[in-house]
Coordinates of C-alpha atoms in Angstrom, one line a residue:
X1 CA 4.5 -21.6 -18.6
X2 CA 4.8 -24.2 -15.7
X3 CA 7.4 -21.9 -14.0
X4 CA 5.3 -18.7 -14.7
X5 CA 2.4 -20.6 -13.0
X6 CA 4.2 -21.6 -10.2
X7 CA 5.7 -18.2 -9.7
X8 CA 2.2 -17.0 -9.8
X9 CA 1.4 -19.4 -6.7
X10 CA 4.3 -18.3 -4.5
X11 CA 3.4 -14.9 -5.0
X12 CA -0.6 -15.6 -4.2
X13 CA 0.6 -17.5 -1.3
X14 CA 2.9 -15.1 0.0
X15 CA 0.2 -12.3 -0.6
X16 CA -2.6 -14.6 1.4
X17 CA -0.2 -15.4 4.4
X18 CA 0.5 -11.8 4.2
X19 CA -2.8 -10.4 4.5
X20 CA -3.8 -13.4 7.5
X21 CA -0.7 -11.7 9.4
X22 CA -2.4 -8.4 8.8
X23 CA -5.7 -9.8 10.0
X24 CA -4.4 -11.2 12.7
X25 CA -2.6 -8.2 14.0
X26 CA -5.4 -6.0 13.8
X27 CA -7.6 -8.5 16.2
X28 CA -4.6 -8.5 18.8
X29 CA -5.1 -4.5 18.5
X30 CA -8.5 -4.6 19.1
X31 CA -8.1 -7.0 22.0
X32 CA -5.1 -4.7 23.6
X33 CA -7.3 -1.8 23.1
X34 CA -10.4 -3.5 24.8
X35 CA -8.0 -4.8 28.0
X36 CA -6.6 -1.1 28.0
X37 CA -10.0 0.3 28.1
X38 CA -10.8 -2.3 30.9
X39 CA -8.2 -1.5 32.9
X40 CA -8.9 2.3 32.6
X41 CA -12.9 1.9 33.6
X42 CA -11.4 0.2 36.9
X43 CA -9.0 3.1 37.8
X44 CA -8.7 5.9 40.0
X45 CA -11.5 8.8 39.7
X46 CA -8.2 10.9 38.9
X47 CA -7.0 8.5 36.3
X48 CA -10.3 8.2 34.9
X49 CA -11.3 12.0 34.7
X50 CA -7.8 12.0 32.4
X51 CA -9.1 9.4 30.4
X52 CA -12.0 10.7 29.5
X53 CA -10.4 14.5 28.7
X54 CA -8.0 12.8 26.6
X55 CA -10.3 10.4 24.9
X56 CA -12.7 13.5 24.1
X57 CA -9.6 15.7 22.7
X58 CA -8.5 12.7 20.6
X59 CA -11.8 12.5 18.9
X60 CA -11.5 16.4 18.3
X61 CA -7.8 16.1 16.9
X62 CA -8.5 13.4 14.6
X63 CA -11.7 15.5 13.3
X64 CA -9.6 18.6 12.9
X65 CA -6.8 16.0 10.9
X66 CA -9.5 15.0 8.3
X67 CA -9.7 18.6 7.0
X68 CA -6.1 19.5 7.8
X69 CA -4.0 16.9 7.0
X70 CA -6.0 15.3 4.5
X71 CA -7.4 18.7 2.7
X72 CA -5.4 21.2 3.6
X73 CA -8.2 23.3 5.3
X74 CA -6.8 24.6 8.8
X75 CA -9.9 25.4 10.6
X76 CA -10.2 27.3 13.9
X77 CA -13.9 26.6 14.1
X78 CA -13.8 23.0 15.9
X79 CA -14.4 24.7 19.1
X80 CA -17.6 26.2 18.2
X81 CA -18.5 23.0 16.8
X82 CA -17.6 21.1 19.9
X83 CA -19.8 23.5 22.2
X84 CA -22.6 23.4 19.7
X85 CA -22.7 20.0 20.5
X86 CA -22.1 20.1 24.3
X87 CA -24.6 23.0 24.7
X88 CA -27.1 20.9 22.1
X89 CA -26.8 17.6 25.0
X90 CA -27.1 20.0 27.7
X91 CA -30.4 22.0 27.1
X92 CA -32.3 19.4 25.4
X93 CA -31.5 16.9 28.3
X94 CA -32.2 19.4 31.1
X95 CA -35.1 21.6 29.7
X96 CA -37.0 19.3 27.2
X97 CA -35.7 15.7 28.8
X98 CA -34.4 13.9 25.5
X99 CA -33.0 10.7 26.0
X100 CA -29.2 10.8 25.9
X101 CA -29.3 7.9 23.3
X102 CA -31.6 10.1 21.1
X103 CA -29.6 12.9 21.6
X104 CA -26.1 11.4 20.4
X105 CA -27.4 10.9 16.3
X106 CA -29.3 14.6 16.7
X107 CA -25.8 16.0 18.1
X108 CA -24.1 14.2 15.1
X109 CA -26.2 15.5 12.8
X110 CA -27.2 18.8 14.0
X111 CA -23.3 19.9 14.3
X112 CA -22.4 17.8 10.2
X113 CA -25.2 20.3 9.0
X114 CA -23.6 22.9 10.7
X115 CA -20.3 22.1 9.5
X116 CA -21.5 22.0 5.8
X117 CA -23.3 25.6 6.0
X118 CA -19.8 26.9 7.6
X119 CA -17.8 24.9 4.8
X120 CA -19.7 26.6 2.1
X121 CA -19.7 30.1 3.5
X122 CA -16.0 29.7 4.2
X123 CA -14.5 28.1 1.5
X124 CA -15.3 30.8 -0.5
X125 CA -12.4 31.9 0.7
X126 CA -9.0 29.6 1.5
X127 CA -5.4 29.5 3.3
X128 CA -5.6 32.2 6.0
X129 CA -9.1 33.5 5.2
X130 CA -10.4 30.2 5.8
X131 CA -8.6 30.0 9.3
X132 CA -10.0 33.3 10.3
X133 CA -13.8 32.6 8.7
X134 CA -14.2 29.5 10.9
X135 CA -12.0 31.3 14.0
X136 CA -14.9 34.2 13.9
X137 CA -17.6 31.4 13.9
X138 CA -15.7 30.5 17.4
X139 CA -15.9 33.7 19.0
X140 CA -19.6 34.3 18.0
X141 CA -20.6 31.3 19.6
X142 CA -18.5 32.0 22.8
X143 CA -19.7 35.4 22.7
X144 CA -23.6 34.1 22.3
X145 CA -23.3 31.5 24.9
X146 CA -21.5 33.8 27.4
X147 CA -24.2 36.6 27.2
X148 CA -27.3 34.6 27.1
X149 CA -29.5 33.3 29.8
X150 CA -30.6 30.2 28.3
X151 CA -27.1 28.8 28.6
X152 CA -26.2 30.1 32.0
X153 CA -23.9 32.6 30.9
X154 CA -20.2 32.5 32.1
X155 CA -21.3 30.2 34.8
X156 CA -22.5 27.4 32.7
X157 CA -25.1 25.0 32.8
X158 CA -25.0 21.9 34.7
X159 CA -24.7 18.5 32.1
X160 CA -26.3 15.4 32.5
X161 CA -25.0 12.1 34.4
X162 CA -24.1 9.7 32.0
X163 CA -26.2 6.0 33.0
X164 CA -23.9 3.7 34.7
X165 CA -23.9 -0.4 33.5
X166 CA -26.8 -2.3 35.0
X167 CA -27.8 -6.2 35.4
X168 CA -24.9 -8.2 34.2
X169 CA -22.6 -5.7 32.9
X170 CA -21.5 -3.7 36.2
X171 CA -18.2 -5.9 36.2
X172 CA -17.3 -3.6 33.0
X173 CA -16.5 -0.9 35.3
X174 CA -17.7 2.9 34.9
X175 CA -19.7 3.3 31.7
X176 CA -18.7 6.5 30.6
X177 CA -15.2 5.5 30.1
X178 CA -16.1 2.7 27.7
X179 CA -18.6 5.4 25.8
X180 CA -15.4 7.4 25.4
X181 CA -12.7 5.2 24.5
X182 CA -15.4 3.2 22.3
X183 CA -16.2 6.7 20.6
X184 CA -12.2 7.3 20.1
X185 CA -12.2 3.7 18.4
X186 CA -15.0 4.8 16.0
X187 CA -13.0 7.6 15.2
X188 CA -9.9 6.0 14.5
X189 CA -11.5 3.5 12.5
X190 CA -13.1 6.1 10.1
X191 CA -9.9 7.9 9.7
X192 CA -7.8 4.5 8.9
X193 CA -11.1 3.5 6.3
X194 CA -10.6 6.7 4.5
X195 CA -7.1 5.8 4.6
X196 CA -7.1 2.4 3.6
X197 CA -9.4 3.7 0.8
X198 CA -9.0 4.8 -3.0
X199 CA -10.3 8.0 -1.8
X200 CA -7.5 8.6 0.1
X201 CA -5.1 9.6 -3.0
X202 CA -8.0 11.6 -4.0
X203 CA -8.0 13.6 -0.9
X204 CA -4.3 14.4 -0.9
X205 CA -4.4 15.4 -4.6
X206 CA -7.4 17.9 -3.7
X207 CA -4.9 19.1 -1.0
X208 CA -1.5 19.4 -2.9
X209 CA -2.5 19.1 -6.5
X210 CA -6.1 20.3 -7.3
X211 CA -6.0 20.9 -10.9
X212 CA -5.1 17.2 -11.2
X213 CA -8.1 16.2 -9.1
X214 CA -10.4 18.3 -11.1
X215 CA -9.4 17.0 -14.1
X216 CA -9.7 13.5 -12.7
X217 CA -13.5 14.0 -12.6
X218 CA -13.4 15.3 -8.7
X219 CA -16.0 18.0 -7.7
X220 CA -12.9 19.3 -5.2
X221 CA -15.3 22.2 -3.8
X222 CA -18.1 19.5 -2.8
X223 CA -15.6 17.0 -1.8
X224 CA -13.9 19.6 0.7
X225 CA -17.6 20.6 2.2
X226 CA -18.4 17.2 2.5
X227 CA -15.5 16.5 4.3
X228 CA -15.7 19.6 6.7
X229 CA -19.2 18.5 7.2
X230 CA -17.8 14.9 8.5
X231 CA -15.2 16.4 10.6
X232 CA -17.9 18.5 12.3
X233 CA -20.6 15.6 12.7
X234 CA -17.0 14.0 14.7
X235 CA -16.8 17.2 16.9
X236 CA -20.8 17.2 17.7
X237 CA -20.1 13.5 18.7
X238 CA -17.2 14.8 21.4
X239 CA -19.2 17.6 22.3
X240 CA -22.2 14.9 23.4
X241 CA -19.7 13.0 25.2
X242 CA -17.8 16.3 26.9
X243 CA -21.3 17.2 28.4
X244 CA -21.3 14.4 30.9
X245 CA -18.0 16.3 32.5
X246 CA -20.2 18.1 35.0
X247 CA -20.2 21.9 34.1
X248 CA -20.9 23.0 30.5
X249 CA -19.4 26.6 30.2
X250 CA -18.2 29.1 27.6
X251 CA -14.6 29.0 29.3
X252 CA -14.0 25.5 27.8
X253 CA -14.6 26.1 24.2
X254 CA -13.1 29.7 23.7
X255 CA -10.7 30.4 21.3
X256 CA -7.6 28.9 22.6
X257 CA -9.0 25.6 22.5
X258 CA -9.2 25.9 18.7
X259 CA -5.9 26.4 18.8
X260 CA -4.9 23.7 20.8
X261 CA -6.7 21.3 19.1
X262 CA -4.5 22.4 16.0
X263 CA -1.4 22.1 18.8
X264 CA -2.4 18.6 19.3
X265 CA -2.4 17.3 15.7
X266 CA 0.6 19.0 14.3
X267 CA 2.5 17.9 17.5
X268 CA 1.5 14.3 17.1
X269 CA 1.8 14.2 13.5
X270 CA -0.7 16.0 10.7
X271 CA -2.2 13.2 8.5
X272 CA -2.0 10.4 10.5
X273 CA -4.1 8.4 12.5
X274 CA -2.0 8.0 16.2
X275 CA -0.6 11.3 15.7
X276 CA -3.6 13.4 16.6
X277 CA -3.9 11.0 19.8
X278 CA -0.9 10.8 21.2
X279 CA -0.6 15.0 21.0
X280 CA -4.0 15.1 22.7
X281 CA -3.4 13.0 25.0
X282 CA 0.1 14.7 25.6
X283 CA -1.6 18.2 25.8
X284 CA -4.4 17.2 28.2
X285 CA -2.7 14.8 30.1
X286 CA 1.1 16.7 30.7
X287 CA -0.6 19.7 33.0
X288 CA -2.7 17.6 35.0
X289 CA 0.2 15.2 35.8
X290 CA 3.5 17.6 36.2
X291 CA 2.3 19.9 38.5
X292 CA 4.8 23.5 37.4
X293 CA 4.0 26.8 37.2
X294 CA 1.1 27.8 34.3
X295 CA 3.6 30.6 33.1
X296 CA 6.2 27.8 32.6
X297 CA 3.7 25.3 31.3
X298 CA 2.8 27.8 28.4
X299 CA 6.8 28.5 27.8
X300 CA 7.1 24.9 27.7
X301 CA 4.6 23.9 25.2
X302 CA 5.4 27.5 22.7
X303 CA 8.9 26.2 22.7
X304 CA 8.0 22.8 22.1
X305 CA 5.5 23.5 19.4
X306 CA 8.0 25.9 17.6
X307 CA 10.8 23.0 18.1
X308 CA 8.7 20.6 16.2
X309 CA 7.3 22.9 13.5
X310 CA 11.3 23.4 12.9
X311 CA 12.8 20.4 13.4
X312 CA 10.3 17.6 12.7
X313 CA 7.4 19.3 11.1
X314 CA 6.0 15.7 10.5
X315 CA 5.8 15.6 14.1
X316 CA 6.2 12.5 16.8
X317 CA 4.7 10.2 14.8
X318 CA 6.2 11.4 11.4
X319 CA 9.9 10.9 13.2
X320 CA 9.3 7.6 14.5
X321 CA 8.3 6.7 10.6
X322 CA 11.2 8.3 9.3
X323 CA 13.8 6.4 12.0
X324 CA 12.0 3.3 10.7
X325 CA 12.4 3.9 7.4
X326 CA 16.2 4.8 7.9
X327 CA 16.4 1.6 9.7
X328 CA 15.1 -0.6 7.1
X329 CA 16.9 1.2 4.3
X330 CA 20.6 0.1 5.9
X331 CA 19.3 -3.4 6.6
X332 CA 18.1 -3.7 2.5
X333 CA 19.4 -1.2 -0.2
X334 CA 17.1 -2.3 -3.1
X335 CA 18.4 -1.9 -6.6
X336 CA 17.4 1.5 -8.1
X337 CA 15.1 0.7 -10.9
X338 CA 16.6 1.5 -15.0
X339 CA 15.3 4.5 -16.9
X340 CA 11.7 3.9 -18.2
X341 CA 13.3 5.2 -21.5
X342 CA 14.4 1.6 -22.3
X343 CA 11.3 1.0 -24.4
X344 CA 12.3 1.1 -28.2
X345 CA 9.5 -0.5 -30.1
X346 CA 11.3 0.3 -33.4
X347 CA 14.3 -0.6 -32.5
X348 CA 15.6 -3.7 -34.7
X349 CA 17.8 -6.7 -33.7
X350 CA 21.0 -6.1 -34.7
X351 CA 20.7 -2.9 -35.9
X352 CA 21.4 0.8 -33.5
X353 CA 18.3 1.9 -32.5
X354 CA 17.1 5.4 -33.8
X355 CA 17.4 8.4 -31.5
X356 CA 16.2 11.7 -31.6
X357 CA 13.8 13.0 -34.9
X358 CA 14.5 10.0 -36.7
X359 CA 13.1 7.8 -33.7
X360 CA 10.0 10.3 -33.7
X361 CA 9.3 9.7 -37.4
X362 CA 9.6 6.0 -37.2
X363 CA 7.4 6.1 -34.0
X364 CA 4.6 7.9 -35.9
X365 CA 4.8 5.8 -39.0
X366 CA 4.1 2.7 -36.8
X367 CA 0.8 2.1 -38.0
X368 CA 0.5 -1.5 -38.6
X369 CA -1.3 -4.0 -36.1
X370 CA -3.3 -3.7 -32.9
X371 CA -2.8 -1.9 -29.9
X372 CA -4.0 -2.7 -26.4
X373 CA -6.4 -0.5 -24.6
X374 CA -4.3 1.6 -22.2
X375 CA -5.7 0.3 -19.2
X376 CA -7.9 -2.5 -18.0
X377 CA -11.0 -0.1 -17.4
X378 CA -12.9 -0.1 -20.4
X379 CA -12.5 2.8 -23.1
X380 CA -15.5 5.7 -23.3
X381 CA -15.9 5.5 -27.2
X382 CA -18.5 7.1 -29.1
X383 CA -20.1 5.4 -32.6
X384 CA -21.4 8.8 -33.9
X385 CA -19.1 10.2 -36.6
X386 CA -17.9 13.4 -34.9
X387 CA -15.2 15.3 -34.0
X388 CA -13.4 14.6 -31.0
X389 CA -13.0 18.1 -30.1
X390 CA -14.7 21.3 -31.8
X391 CA -14.2 24.8 -31.4
X392 CA -16.0 27.4 -32.9
X393 CA -15.5 31.3 -32.8
X394 CA -13.8 31.0 -29.2
X395 CA -13.3 34.6 -28.0
X396 CA -11.8 35.2 -24.4
X397 CA -9.8 37.6 -22.6
X398 CA -8.7 37.9 -19.1
X399 CA -9.6 41.5 -18.6
X400 CA -12.2 43.6 -19.8
X401 CA -11.3 44.5 -24.0
X402 CA -8.2 42.8 -24.2
X403 CA -8.9 39.5 -26.1
X404 CA -6.1 36.4 -25.6
X405 CA -8.5 34.4 -28.1
X406 CA -10.1 35.9 -31.1
X407 CA -12.6 33.7 -33.1
X408 CA -10.7 30.9 -32.7
X409 CA -11.5 27.8 -34.7
X410 CA -10.3 24.5 -33.6
X411 CA -11.2 20.8 -34.8
X412 CA -9.8 17.5 -33.9
X413 CA -10.8 14.8 -36.2
X414 CA -11.8 11.5 -34.2
X415 CA -8.2 8.7 -33.7
X416 CA -5.8 11.4 -34.8
X417 CA -2.8 13.2 -33.0
X418 CA -3.3 16.9 -33.7
X419 CA -0.6 19.3 -32.9
X420 CA -1.1 22.7 -31.3
X421 CA 2.3 25.1 -31.5
X422 CA 3.1 28.8 -31.7
X423 CA 4.8 31.5 -29.8
X424 CA 4.9 32.2 -26.3
X425 CA 1.8 34.4 -25.5
X426 CA 0.1 33.0 -28.7
X427 CA -3.0 31.5 -26.3
X428 CA -2.0 27.9 -26.8
X429 CA -2.3 27.6 -22.6
X430 CA -5.6 29.6 -22.4
X431 CA -6.9 27.5 -25.5
X432 CA -6.1 24.4 -23.7
X433 CA -7.8 25.7 -20.3
X434 CA -10.9 26.6 -22.0
X435 CA -11.3 23.0 -23.7
X436 CA -10.4 21.4 -20.1
X437 CA -13.1 23.4 -18.8
X438 CA -10.9 25.8 -16.1
X439 CA -12.1 28.5 -18.0
X440 CA -15.1 29.5 -19.6
X441 CA -15.5 31.7 -23.1
X442 CA -16.7 35.0 -23.4
X443 CA -18.4 33.6 -26.8
X444 CA -18.0 30.6 -29.2
X445 CA -19.1 26.9 -28.5
X446 CA -17.1 23.9 -27.3
X447 CA -18.1 20.6 -28.6
X448 CA -16.1 17.2 -27.4
X449 CA -17.3 14.3 -28.8
X450 CA -20.8 15.9 -30.1
X451 CA -21.8 17.2 -26.8
X452 CA -21.5 21.2 -25.8
X453 CA -19.5 21.6 -23.1
X454 CA -18.2 25.3 -22.7
X455 CA -20.3 25.8 -19.7
X456 CA -19.3 22.8 -17.8
X457 CA -16.1 22.2 -15.9
X458 CA -13.3 19.4 -15.6
X459 CA -15.6 16.9 -13.9
X460 CA -18.1 16.9 -16.8
X461 CA -15.1 16.2 -19.3
X462 CA -14.0 13.5 -17.3
X463 CA -17.1 11.7 -17.3
X464 CA -17.3 12.2 -21.0
X465 CA -14.0 10.6 -21.5
X466 CA -12.0 13.8 -21.4
X467 CA -9.1 13.8 -20.1
X468 CA -5.6 16.1 -20.0
X469 CA -2.2 16.6 -18.3
X470 CA -0.1 19.3 -17.5
X471 CA 2.9 21.1 -18.8
X472 CA 4.8 20.6 -15.5
X473 CA 3.4 17.6 -13.8
X474 CA 0.9 18.2 -11.0
X475 CA 1.0 15.0 -8.8
X476 CA 1.0 14.2 -4.8
X477 CA 4.8 14.2 -4.3
X478 CA 4.6 12.2 -1.1
X479 CA 2.4 9.3 -2.6
X480 CA 3.7 6.3 -4.7
X481 CA 3.2 6.4 -8.6
X482 CA 0.6 3.6 -8.7
X483 CA -1.4 5.9 -6.0
X484 CA -1.4 8.8 -7.8
X485 CA -2.7 6.7 -10.9
X486 CA -5.5 5.5 -8.9
X487 CA -6.9 9.3 -8.9
X488 CA -7.4 9.2 -12.6
X489 CA -10.0 6.4 -11.9
X490 CA -12.4 8.7 -9.6
X491 CA -14.6 9.4 -12.1
X492 CA -14.9 5.5 -13.5
X493 CA -16.0 4.0 -10.3
X494 CA -19.2 4.9 -8.6
X495 CA -19.6 6.3 -4.9
X496 CA -15.9 6.3 -4.1
X497 CA -16.4 9.2 -1.8
X498 CA -19.3 7.9 0.1
X499 CA -17.7 4.4 0.7
X500 CA -14.5 5.9 1.6
X501 CA -14.8 6.0 5.6
X502 CA -16.6 2.3 6.0
X503 CA -14.3 1.1 2.8
X504 CA -12.3 -1.9 4.3
X505 CA -15.8 -3.9 5.5
X506 CA -17.4 -3.6 2.0
X507 CA -16.8 -6.6 0.3
X508 CA -17.8 -4.5 -2.9
X509 CA -15.5 -2.0 -2.1
X510 CA -12.8 -4.3 -1.6
X511 CA -13.1 -5.9 -4.9
X512 CA -13.0 -2.3 -6.4
X513 CA -9.8 -1.4 -4.8
X514 CA -8.4 -4.8 -6.1
X515 CA -9.5 -4.1 -9.5
X516 CA -8.7 -0.4 -9.5
X517 CA -4.8 -1.3 -7.9
X518 CA -4.4 -3.7 -11.0
X519 CA -5.9 -1.3 -13.9
X520 CA -3.7 1.7 -12.5
X521 CA -0.5 -1.1 -12.2
X522 CA -1.4 -2.0 -16.0
X523 CA -1.3 1.7 -17.3
X524 CA 2.1 2.4 -15.3
X525 CA 2.9 -0.6 -17.5
X526 CA 1.6 0.7 -20.5
X527 CA 3.6 3.7 -20.1
X528 CA 6.6 2.0 -19.2
X529 CA 7.1 3.4 -15.7
X530 CA 5.7 0.2 -13.5
X531 CA 9.1 -0.2 -12.0
X532 CA 8.5 2.7 -10.2
X533 CA 4.9 1.8 -9.0
X534 CA 5.9 1.8 -5.3
X535 CA 8.4 4.8 -5.6
X536 CA 7.1 8.3 -4.3
X537 CA 6.6 10.8 -6.8
X538 CA 9.2 13.0 -5.2
X539 CA 12.1 10.2 -5.7
X540 CA 11.2 9.8 -9.0
X541 CA 13.2 11.6 -12.3
X542 CA 11.5 14.1 -14.2
X543 CA 10.4 11.9 -17.1
X544 CA 8.7 9.4 -14.9
X545 CA 6.9 12.3 -13.5
X546 CA 5.5 12.8 -16.9
X547 CA 5.1 9.4 -17.2
X548 CA 2.9 8.9 -14.1
X549 CA 0.7 11.8 -15.2
X550 CA 0.5 10.1 -18.4
X551 CA -0.6 7.0 -16.6
X552 CA -3.3 8.8 -14.6
X553 CA -4.8 10.3 -17.7
X554 CA -4.8 7.1 -19.8
X555 CA -6.0 4.6 -16.9
X556 CA -9.7 5.6 -17.1
X557 CA -9.7 4.5 -20.9
X558 CA -10.1 8.1 -22.2
X559 CA -11.5 9.1 -26.0
X560 CA -10.2 12.3 -26.2
X561 CA -6.6 13.6 -24.6
X562 CA -4.8 16.9 -24.3
X563 CA -1.2 16.4 -23.7
X564 CA 0.6 19.7 -22.5
X565 CA 4.2 20.1 -23.2
X566 CA 4.8 16.3 -22.4
X567 CA 8.0 16.7 -24.3
X568 CA 9.8 19.1 -21.6
X569 CA 12.7 18.6 -20.1
X570 CA 13.0 14.9 -22.0
X571 CA 16.2 13.5 -22.8
X572 CA 16.4 11.9 -27.0
X573 CA 15.7 8.7 -25.8
X574 CA 12.9 9.8 -23.4
X575 CA 11.3 11.6 -26.4
X576 CA 11.6 8.5 -28.5
X577 CA 9.8 6.5 -25.9
X578 CA 7.0 9.0 -25.4
X579 CA 6.7 9.0 -29.3
X580 CA 6.3 5.1 -29.1
X581 CA 3.3 5.7 -26.2
X582 CA 1.6 8.6 -28.4
X583 CA 1.7 5.9 -31.7
X584 CA -0.1 3.3 -29.5
X585 CA -2.5 5.6 -28.2
X586 CA -3.6 6.7 -31.5
X587 CA -3.9 3.0 -33.0
X588 CA -6.1 2.2 -29.9
X589 CA -8.4 4.9 -30.9
X590 CA -7.8 7.9 -28.5
X591 CA -8.0 11.3 -30.1
X592 CA -4.8 13.0 -28.9
X593 CA -3.7 16.8 -28.6
X594 CA -0.4 17.6 -28.5
X595 CA 0.8 20.9 -27.5
X596 CA 4.7 21.6 -27.8
X597 CA 7.2 24.0 -28.1
X598 CA 9.7 21.5 -30.6
X599 CA 7.7 22.3 -34.1
X600 CA 10.3 19.7 -35.6
X601 CA 8.6 16.8 -33.1
X602 CA 5.5 18.1 -33.4
X603 CA 5.0 17.8 -36.7
X604 CA 6.6 14.8 -37.1
X605 CA 4.6 13.1 -35.0
X606 CA 1.1 14.5 -35.4
X607 CA -1.6 14.1 -38.2
X608 CA -2.5 17.7 -38.5
X609 CA -1.1 20.4 -36.6
X610 CA -3.1 24.0 -35.5
X611 CA -0.8 27.1 -35.5
X612 CA -1.8 30.2 -32.9
X613 CA -0.3 33.6 -33.2
X614 CA -1.7 36.4 -30.9
X615 CA -4.9 34.7 -30.2
X616 CA -6.0 33.7 -33.8
X617 CA -5.1 30.9 -35.9
X618 CA -2.7 31.4 -38.4
X619 CA -2.7 28.0 -40.2
X620 CA -4.7 24.7 -39.5
X621 CA -4.6 21.4 -41.6
X622 CA -2.6 18.2 -42.4
X623 CA 1.1 18.5 -40.8
X624 CA 3.3 18.3 -44.1
X625 CA 0.8 21.2 -45.6
X626 CA 1.0 23.4 -42.3
X627 CA 4.7 23.0 -42.2
X628 CA 5.5 24.2 -45.6
X629 CA 2.8 27.2 -45.1
X630 CA 4.5 30.6 -45.9
X631 CA 3.1 32.3 -43.0
X632 CA 4.0 29.6 -40.6
X633 CA 7.6 30.3 -41.6
X634 CA 7.6 33.7 -41.2
X635 CA 5.7 34.0 -38.0
X636 CA 6.8 31.0 -35.9
X637 CA 9.9 29.6 -37.6
X638 CA 11.1 33.1 -38.4
X639 CA 11.7 31.6 -42.2

């Protein structure tokens, strides 16, 4: 015990030292940034003009990266949002003499609301259609600005003049440089805040694994719209700063600007903080600094863009990260973790561990002793004596007149493992999607722990203690397994999304982050995959992927859990490992619905089994009775 305590103290001391080094590095970076800003503010007129434009477009690139890099929404409407901020500032200042400092929050709020409206309308479509919808917004706005008298037409309007420092602050240099650089700093800090918060894995799950994010309790459409609104508000702030350049005209905000902003993000490195800033600096400074023919300049940019997409899709920052990772791997090559299948709770000392169906039956018989809850989060429990899942007279069809499910009754008793089997096309996946809220029945009722939820979606299920896994692991492959597990806590920790941008500066948020990471690690340990906690999902075996999504489903302490083909593609030892986990879940009071194509394992593991065929229930009841049912043998087992 003394040795363990000393080891814990050493680990705590090392962590504290690393935190101090990290804090020192942050302070040094901030000091360097302020010194650089001071130097820019005292530079030549030419240099200051370049810095202002680069900083403004850096803010724009970061704002686009918030939606393109984090949520996968490729917007071509940011030039229009940018123009809205610049024209609002100029018109209200020139015509109504508003204070410039009042106009800043007004522009942020106004353009943010416009972004919410545009996002709400555009998110009715996705992918290419989303980009086209936002592109049309920019076209319409520039056409209106070009042909309206109040905007000055093609000639534009004379923008306001930014007030200079007065009194004892004149030594700081040009005030506009400080305003632009501080605006860029705030934009970078907001992006860093999100990336260092538990909200970041949720955003990437929405981008790459939306069903997974929804099953964890995320209202994915609401989050997308909110992120687009935040991005638009940032573009509005950039428009406010840009209005001090002298002239505000439609040609500065046409559709090519939207394309250039996207090019900045991709060249520098999408979904990075510094990448968009570096891309914006290159695109804005290079043409002014290197005087070449405009035609060859466009050819150069186009060729460079194609080269990056083909050879270095992660951009400049992504390339640097890859080179750094390769260098570190050459210096330090850790031993690969062993397979999680080493967990064999039924193996006796001096005797070989059972494998295959014998191991599954042994795990199913293991009922003595108390099991710990799957994670450090308090499980959701109900004391009422009601069924965990109750489906009555479920009717559903994907097309009119064709019924995939016809009058299905499905009851899962609390604290049991209930199997759901049937041949391909029998309706198993459809029934699971109905229970999980991805689909809505045409008629019938669905109750989970006594609550009617047939009209609710996956987020309502998650808040009521219902979680699920998927047949093919739906995870964020670029993130470590522990970060994927964090997604499962979204419905259990308050205001994760709202606090995301300022997460690092909130003491309560930092405490929540430590608690969430501890719970995620504990959940990985519960399923036997803690050795892979810091490995990317893209680098782990199939069995670890399945364990990771199981850990993400268990981390919130669910009362009911649906496992869709959890044994698919697993080796006999991994099946044994999964059977032991299911036995632990049952002993901890979790109700489990197990969907499988391997009847031997299902009958060995489950307390009760329901068999579907052609959208109707063939048999349902205790596993031993269903296994001997003549109709089941004829329809499913072919006997």
